[in-house]
mmCIF file of C-alpha atoms in Angstrom:
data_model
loop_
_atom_site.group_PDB
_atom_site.id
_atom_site.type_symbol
_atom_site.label_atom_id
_atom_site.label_comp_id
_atom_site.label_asym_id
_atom_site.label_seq_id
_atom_site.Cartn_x
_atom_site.Cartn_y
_atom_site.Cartn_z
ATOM 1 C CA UNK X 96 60.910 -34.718 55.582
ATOM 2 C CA UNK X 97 61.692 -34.676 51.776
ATOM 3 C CA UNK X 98 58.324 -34.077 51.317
ATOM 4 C CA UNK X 99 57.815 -31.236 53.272
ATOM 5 C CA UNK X 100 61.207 -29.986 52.299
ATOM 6 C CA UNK X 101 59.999 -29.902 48.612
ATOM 7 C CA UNK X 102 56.755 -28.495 49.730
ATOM 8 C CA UNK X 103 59.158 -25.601 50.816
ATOM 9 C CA UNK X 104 61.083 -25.138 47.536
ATOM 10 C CA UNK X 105 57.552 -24.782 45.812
ATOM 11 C CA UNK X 106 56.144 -22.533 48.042
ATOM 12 C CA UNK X 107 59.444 -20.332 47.626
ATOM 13 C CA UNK X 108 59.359 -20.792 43.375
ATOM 14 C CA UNK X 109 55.936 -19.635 43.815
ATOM 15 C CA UNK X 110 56.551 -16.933 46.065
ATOM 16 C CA UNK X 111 59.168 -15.674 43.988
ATOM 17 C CA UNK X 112 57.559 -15.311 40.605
ATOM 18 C CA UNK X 113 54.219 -13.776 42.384
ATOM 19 C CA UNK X 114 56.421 -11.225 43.956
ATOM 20 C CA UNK X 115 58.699 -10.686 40.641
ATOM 21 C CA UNK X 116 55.524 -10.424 38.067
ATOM 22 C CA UNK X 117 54.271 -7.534 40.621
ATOM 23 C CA UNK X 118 57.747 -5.858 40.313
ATOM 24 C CA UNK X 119 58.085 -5.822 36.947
ATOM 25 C CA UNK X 120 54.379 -5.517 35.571
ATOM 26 C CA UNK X 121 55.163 -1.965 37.761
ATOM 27 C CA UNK X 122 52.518 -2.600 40.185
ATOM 28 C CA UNK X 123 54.998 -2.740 43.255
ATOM 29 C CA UNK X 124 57.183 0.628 42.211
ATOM 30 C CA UNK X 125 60.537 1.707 42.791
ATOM 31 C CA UNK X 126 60.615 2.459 46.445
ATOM 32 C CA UNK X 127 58.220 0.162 47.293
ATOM 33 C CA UNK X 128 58.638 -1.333 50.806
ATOM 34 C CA UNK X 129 58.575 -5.094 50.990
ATOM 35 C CA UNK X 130 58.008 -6.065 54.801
ATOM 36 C CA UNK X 131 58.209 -9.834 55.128
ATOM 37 C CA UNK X 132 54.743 -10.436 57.150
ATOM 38 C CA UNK X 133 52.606 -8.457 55.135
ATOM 39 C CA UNK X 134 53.944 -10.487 52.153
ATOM 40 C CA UNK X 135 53.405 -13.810 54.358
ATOM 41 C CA UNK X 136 49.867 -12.503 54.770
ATOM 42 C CA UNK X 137 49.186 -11.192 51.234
ATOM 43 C CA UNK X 138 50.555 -14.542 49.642
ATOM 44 C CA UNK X 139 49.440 -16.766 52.431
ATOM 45 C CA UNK X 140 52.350 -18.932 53.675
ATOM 46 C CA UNK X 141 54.771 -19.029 56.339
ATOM 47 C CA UNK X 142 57.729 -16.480 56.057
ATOM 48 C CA UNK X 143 60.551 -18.836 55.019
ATOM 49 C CA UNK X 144 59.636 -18.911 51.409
ATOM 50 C CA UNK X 145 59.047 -14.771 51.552
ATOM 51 C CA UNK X 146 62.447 -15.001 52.457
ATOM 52 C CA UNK X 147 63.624 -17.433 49.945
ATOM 53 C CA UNK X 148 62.006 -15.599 47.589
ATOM 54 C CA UNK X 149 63.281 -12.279 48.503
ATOM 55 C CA UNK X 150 67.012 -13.383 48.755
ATOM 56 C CA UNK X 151 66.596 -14.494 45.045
ATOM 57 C CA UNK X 152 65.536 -11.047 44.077
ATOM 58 C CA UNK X 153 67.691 -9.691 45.438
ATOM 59 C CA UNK X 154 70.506 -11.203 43.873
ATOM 60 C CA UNK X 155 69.071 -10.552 40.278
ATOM 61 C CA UNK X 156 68.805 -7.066 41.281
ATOM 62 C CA UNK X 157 65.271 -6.134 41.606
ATOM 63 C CA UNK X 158 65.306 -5.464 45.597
ATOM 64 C CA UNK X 159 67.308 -4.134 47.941
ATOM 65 C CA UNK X 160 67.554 -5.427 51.492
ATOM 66 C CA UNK X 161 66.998 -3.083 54.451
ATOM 67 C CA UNK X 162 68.859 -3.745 58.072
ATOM 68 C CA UNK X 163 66.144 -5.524 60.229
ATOM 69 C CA UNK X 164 63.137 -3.766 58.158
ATOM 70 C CA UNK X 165 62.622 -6.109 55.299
ATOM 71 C CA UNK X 166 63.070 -5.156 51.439
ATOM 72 C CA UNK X 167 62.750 -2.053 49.033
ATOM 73 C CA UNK X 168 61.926 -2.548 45.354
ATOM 74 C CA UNK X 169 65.166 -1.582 43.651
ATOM 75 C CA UNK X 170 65.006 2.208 41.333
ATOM 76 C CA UNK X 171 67.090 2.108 38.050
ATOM 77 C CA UNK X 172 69.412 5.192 36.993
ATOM 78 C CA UNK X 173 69.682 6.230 33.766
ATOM 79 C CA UNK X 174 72.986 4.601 33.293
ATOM 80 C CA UNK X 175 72.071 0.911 34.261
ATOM 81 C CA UNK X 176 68.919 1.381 31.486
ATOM 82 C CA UNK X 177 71.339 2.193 28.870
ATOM 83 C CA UNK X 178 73.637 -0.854 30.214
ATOM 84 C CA UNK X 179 70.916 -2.966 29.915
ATOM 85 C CA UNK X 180 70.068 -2.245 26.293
ATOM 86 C CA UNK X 181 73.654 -2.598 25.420
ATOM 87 C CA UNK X 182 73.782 -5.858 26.276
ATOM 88 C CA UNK X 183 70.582 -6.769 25.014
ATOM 89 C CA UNK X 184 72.032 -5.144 21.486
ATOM 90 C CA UNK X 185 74.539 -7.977 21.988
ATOM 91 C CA UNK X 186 72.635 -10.891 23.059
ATOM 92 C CA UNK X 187 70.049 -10.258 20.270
ATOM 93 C CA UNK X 188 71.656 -9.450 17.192
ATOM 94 C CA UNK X 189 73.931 -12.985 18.059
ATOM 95 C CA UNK X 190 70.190 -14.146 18.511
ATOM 96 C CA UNK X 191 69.459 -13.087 15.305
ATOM 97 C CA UNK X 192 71.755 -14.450 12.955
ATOM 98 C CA UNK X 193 71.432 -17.769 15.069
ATOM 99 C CA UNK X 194 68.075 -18.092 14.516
ATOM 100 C CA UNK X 195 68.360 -17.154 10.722
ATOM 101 C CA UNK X 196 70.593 -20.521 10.602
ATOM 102 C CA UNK X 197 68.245 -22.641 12.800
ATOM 103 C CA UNK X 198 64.855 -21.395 12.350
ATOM 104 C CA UNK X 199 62.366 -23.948 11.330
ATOM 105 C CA UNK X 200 59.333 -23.622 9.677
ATOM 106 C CA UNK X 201 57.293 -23.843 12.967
ATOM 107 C CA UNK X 202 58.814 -21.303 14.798
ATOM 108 C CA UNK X 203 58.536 -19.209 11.339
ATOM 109 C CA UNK X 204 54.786 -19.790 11.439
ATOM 110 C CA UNK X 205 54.957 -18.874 15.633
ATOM 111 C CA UNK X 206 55.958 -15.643 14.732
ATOM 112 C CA UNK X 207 54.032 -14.322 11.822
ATOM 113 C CA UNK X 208 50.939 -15.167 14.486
ATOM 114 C CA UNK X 209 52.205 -13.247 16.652
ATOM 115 C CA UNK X 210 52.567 -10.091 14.107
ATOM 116 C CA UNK X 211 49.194 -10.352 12.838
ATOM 117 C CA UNK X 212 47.845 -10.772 16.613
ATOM 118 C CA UNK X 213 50.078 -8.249 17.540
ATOM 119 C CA UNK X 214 48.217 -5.773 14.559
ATOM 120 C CA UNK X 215 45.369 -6.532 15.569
ATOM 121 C CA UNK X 216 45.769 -5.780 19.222
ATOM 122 C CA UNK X 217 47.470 -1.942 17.936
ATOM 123 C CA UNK X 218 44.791 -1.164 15.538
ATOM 124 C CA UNK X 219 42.339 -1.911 18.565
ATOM 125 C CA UNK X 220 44.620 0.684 20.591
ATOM 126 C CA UNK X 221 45.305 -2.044 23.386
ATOM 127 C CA UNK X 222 48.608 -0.913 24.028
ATOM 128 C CA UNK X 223 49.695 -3.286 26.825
ATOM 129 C CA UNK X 224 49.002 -6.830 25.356
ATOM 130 C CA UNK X 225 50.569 -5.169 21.860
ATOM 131 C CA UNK X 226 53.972 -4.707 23.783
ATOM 132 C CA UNK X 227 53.311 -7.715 25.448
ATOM 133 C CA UNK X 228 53.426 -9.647 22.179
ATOM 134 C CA UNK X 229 55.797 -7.664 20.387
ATOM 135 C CA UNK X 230 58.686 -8.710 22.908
ATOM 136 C CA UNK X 231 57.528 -12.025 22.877
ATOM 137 C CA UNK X 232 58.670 -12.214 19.376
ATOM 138 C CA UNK X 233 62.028 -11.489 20.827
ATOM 139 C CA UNK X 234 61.882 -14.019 23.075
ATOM 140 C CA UNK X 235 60.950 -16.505 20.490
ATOM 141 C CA UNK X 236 63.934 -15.419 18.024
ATOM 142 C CA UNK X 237 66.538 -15.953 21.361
ATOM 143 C CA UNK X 238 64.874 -19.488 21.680
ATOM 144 C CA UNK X 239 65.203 -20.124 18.086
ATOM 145 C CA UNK X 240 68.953 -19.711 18.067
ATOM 146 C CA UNK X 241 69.872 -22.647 19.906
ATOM 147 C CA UNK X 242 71.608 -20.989 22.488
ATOM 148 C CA UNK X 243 70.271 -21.856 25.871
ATOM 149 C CA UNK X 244 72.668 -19.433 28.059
ATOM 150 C CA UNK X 245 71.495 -16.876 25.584
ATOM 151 C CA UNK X 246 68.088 -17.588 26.017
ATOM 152 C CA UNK X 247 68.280 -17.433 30.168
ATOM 153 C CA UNK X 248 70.796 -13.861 29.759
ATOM 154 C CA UNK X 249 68.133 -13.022 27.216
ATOM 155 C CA UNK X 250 65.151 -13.518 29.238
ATOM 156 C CA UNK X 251 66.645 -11.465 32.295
ATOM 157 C CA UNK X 252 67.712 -8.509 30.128
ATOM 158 C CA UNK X 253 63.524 -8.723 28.873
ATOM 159 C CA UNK X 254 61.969 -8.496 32.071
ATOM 160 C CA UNK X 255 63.757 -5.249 32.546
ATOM 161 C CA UNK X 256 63.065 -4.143 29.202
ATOM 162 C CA UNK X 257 58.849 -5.114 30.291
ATOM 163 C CA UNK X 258 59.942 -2.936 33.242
ATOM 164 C CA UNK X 259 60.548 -0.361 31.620
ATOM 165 C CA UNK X 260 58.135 -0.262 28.956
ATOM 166 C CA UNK X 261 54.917 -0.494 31.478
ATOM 167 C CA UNK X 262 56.182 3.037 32.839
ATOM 168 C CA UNK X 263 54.167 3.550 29.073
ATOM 169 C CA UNK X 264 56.829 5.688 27.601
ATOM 170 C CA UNK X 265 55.779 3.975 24.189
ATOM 171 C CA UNK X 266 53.933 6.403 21.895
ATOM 172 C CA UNK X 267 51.815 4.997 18.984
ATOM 173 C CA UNK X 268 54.229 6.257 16.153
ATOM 174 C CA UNK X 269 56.835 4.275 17.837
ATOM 175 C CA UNK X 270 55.305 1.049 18.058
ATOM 176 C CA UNK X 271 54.079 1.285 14.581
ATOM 177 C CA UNK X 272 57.276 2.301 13.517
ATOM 178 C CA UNK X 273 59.126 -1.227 15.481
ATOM 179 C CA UNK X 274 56.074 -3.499 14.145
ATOM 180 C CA UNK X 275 57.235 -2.756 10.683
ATOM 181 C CA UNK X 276 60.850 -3.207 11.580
ATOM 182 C CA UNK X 277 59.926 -6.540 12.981
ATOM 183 C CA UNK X 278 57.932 -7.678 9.806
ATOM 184 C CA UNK X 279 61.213 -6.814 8.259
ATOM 185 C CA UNK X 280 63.357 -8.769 10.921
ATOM 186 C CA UNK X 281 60.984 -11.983 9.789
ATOM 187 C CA UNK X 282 61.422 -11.383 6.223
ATOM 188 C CA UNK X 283 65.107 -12.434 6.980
ATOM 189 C CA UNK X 284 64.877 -14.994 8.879
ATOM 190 C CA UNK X 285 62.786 -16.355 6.537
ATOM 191 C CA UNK X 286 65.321 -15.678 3.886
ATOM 192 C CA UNK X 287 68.090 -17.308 5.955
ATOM 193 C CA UNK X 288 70.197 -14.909 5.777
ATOM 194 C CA UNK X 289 71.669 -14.511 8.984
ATOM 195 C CA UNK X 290 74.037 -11.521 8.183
ATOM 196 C CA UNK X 291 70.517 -9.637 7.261
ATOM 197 C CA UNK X 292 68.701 -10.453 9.927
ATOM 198 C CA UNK X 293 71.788 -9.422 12.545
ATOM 199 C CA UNK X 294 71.944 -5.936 11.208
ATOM 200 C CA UNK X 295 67.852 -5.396 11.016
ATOM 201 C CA UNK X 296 67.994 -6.325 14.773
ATOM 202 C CA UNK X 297 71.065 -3.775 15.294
ATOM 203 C CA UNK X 298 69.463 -1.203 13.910
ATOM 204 C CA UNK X 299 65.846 -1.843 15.363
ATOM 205 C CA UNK X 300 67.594 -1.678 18.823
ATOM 206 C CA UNK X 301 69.855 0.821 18.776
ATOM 207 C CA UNK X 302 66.706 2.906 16.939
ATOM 208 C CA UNK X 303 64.751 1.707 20.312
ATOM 209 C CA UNK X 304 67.613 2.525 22.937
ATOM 210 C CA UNK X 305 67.507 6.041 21.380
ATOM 211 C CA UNK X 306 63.785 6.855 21.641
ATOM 212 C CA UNK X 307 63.618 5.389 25.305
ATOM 213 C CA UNK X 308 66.469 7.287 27.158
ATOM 214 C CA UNK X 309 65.436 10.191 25.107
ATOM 215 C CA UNK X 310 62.174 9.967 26.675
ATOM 216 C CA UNK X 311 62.983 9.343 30.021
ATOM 217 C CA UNK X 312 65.786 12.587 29.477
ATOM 218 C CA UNK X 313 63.165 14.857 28.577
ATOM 219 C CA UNK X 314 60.890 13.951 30.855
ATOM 220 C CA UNK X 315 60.683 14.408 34.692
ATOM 221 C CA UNK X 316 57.321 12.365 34.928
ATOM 222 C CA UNK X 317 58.616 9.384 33.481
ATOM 223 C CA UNK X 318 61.937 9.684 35.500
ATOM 224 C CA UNK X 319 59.893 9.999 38.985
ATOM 225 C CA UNK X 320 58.451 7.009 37.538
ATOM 226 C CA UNK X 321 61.311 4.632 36.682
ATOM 227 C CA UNK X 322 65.043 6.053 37.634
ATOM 228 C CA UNK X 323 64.201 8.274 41.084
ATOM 229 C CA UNK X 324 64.110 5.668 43.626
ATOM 230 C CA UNK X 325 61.043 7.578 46.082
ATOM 231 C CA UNK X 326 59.615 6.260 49.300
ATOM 232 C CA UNK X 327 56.330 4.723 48.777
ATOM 233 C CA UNK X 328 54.548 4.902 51.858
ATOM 234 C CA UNK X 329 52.779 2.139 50.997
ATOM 235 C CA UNK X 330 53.730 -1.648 51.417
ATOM 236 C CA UNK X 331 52.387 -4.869 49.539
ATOM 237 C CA UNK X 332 50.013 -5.188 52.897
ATOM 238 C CA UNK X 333 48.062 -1.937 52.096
ATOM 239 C CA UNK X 334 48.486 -1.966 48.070
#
């Protein structure tokens, strides 16, 4: 019985991040109907874990649940995207001047790799795995703080942010410009100065909060896109 029972709880974990990487890599949209047996089909396992795994997405926001005709992937309004980079302004500028205080030479080392990858990947105009790395540099300056609730409020508020960033509002000029901004970011944490390295993160979000809800303002494509919750005829059974 424990067995079987624990057989369950993996089957649900698993489940649940298969179902989460599709909603947030964008390739289940806003609007996007989630019936439980096509997802019991698609993923191959009984419907209790679907179910598991829905109820958990549901509670961090990504789905909504639908009286008696399964689950619709949640649409953002312009509001809840600027909530969400308020708090991460919050989370990571704390994060910041943590890390400038804890950082060790290893995780110093981790992220200059992932700058010079992360050049490399731009100048080779692979956009994707470039953002990709690029907020995996702030994950690694939340883990370097030694704040563990940080890092799990931090990691949330991120898979929002990849959210909204594979809608591909991210022009080149941009991501050049926040490269730079994170070589300078480094430069302080490497300096340990923690005061430094707080208000080069301030400013590098606040810089990014701008361009992104000016983007999605001025552009109807990009708001169909992200903030207009539509009905997507399709469900994960005919994707």
């Amino acid at each position: 019985m424990e067995r079987n029972t624990d057989k369950q709880a993996s089957l649900g974990e698993k489940a649940y991040q298969e179902i989460k990487k599709w909603i947030i890599r964008y390739d289940l949209k806003p609007g996007s109907y989630l019936r439980i047996a096509q997802l019991s089909a698609q993923l191959e396992m009984s419907q209790t874990p679907i179910r598991e795994a829905l109820s958990k997405l549901e509670r961090e926001y990504l789905v909504n649940r639908l009286s008696n005709q399964g689950y619709v992937v949640r649409s953002m309004d312009l509001k809840e995207v600027e909530d969400i980079y308020d708090v991460r302004i919050a989370l990571e500028v704390m994060a910041a001047e943590e890390a400038a205080t804890h950082i060790t030479g290893v995780t110093q080392t981790k992220l200059s790799h992932i700058l010079e990858d992360a050049m490399n990947l731009m100048n080779k105009g692979d956009k994707g795995r470039t953002l990709d790395l690029e907020q995996d540099f702030h994950m690694v300056i939340m883990e370097a703080s030694g704040n563990h609730f940080l890092v799990d409020i931090g990691k949330g508020i991120l898979e929002r942010i990849w959210m909204i960033q594979n809608v591909n509002i991210f022009t080149s000029d941009h991501m050049t410009v926040a490269h730079q901004e994170h070589i300078e970011i480094l430069k302080a944490l490497k300096q340990r100065d923690p005061q430094k390295a707080a208000a080069l993160m301030k400013k590098h979000l606040q810089f990014a909060k701008k361009f992104v809800i000016s983007r999605l303002k001025n552009s109807d494509d990009f708001l169909s896109k992200l903030l207009a919750g539509f009905p997507d005829s399709r469900s994960l059974g005919e994707r």
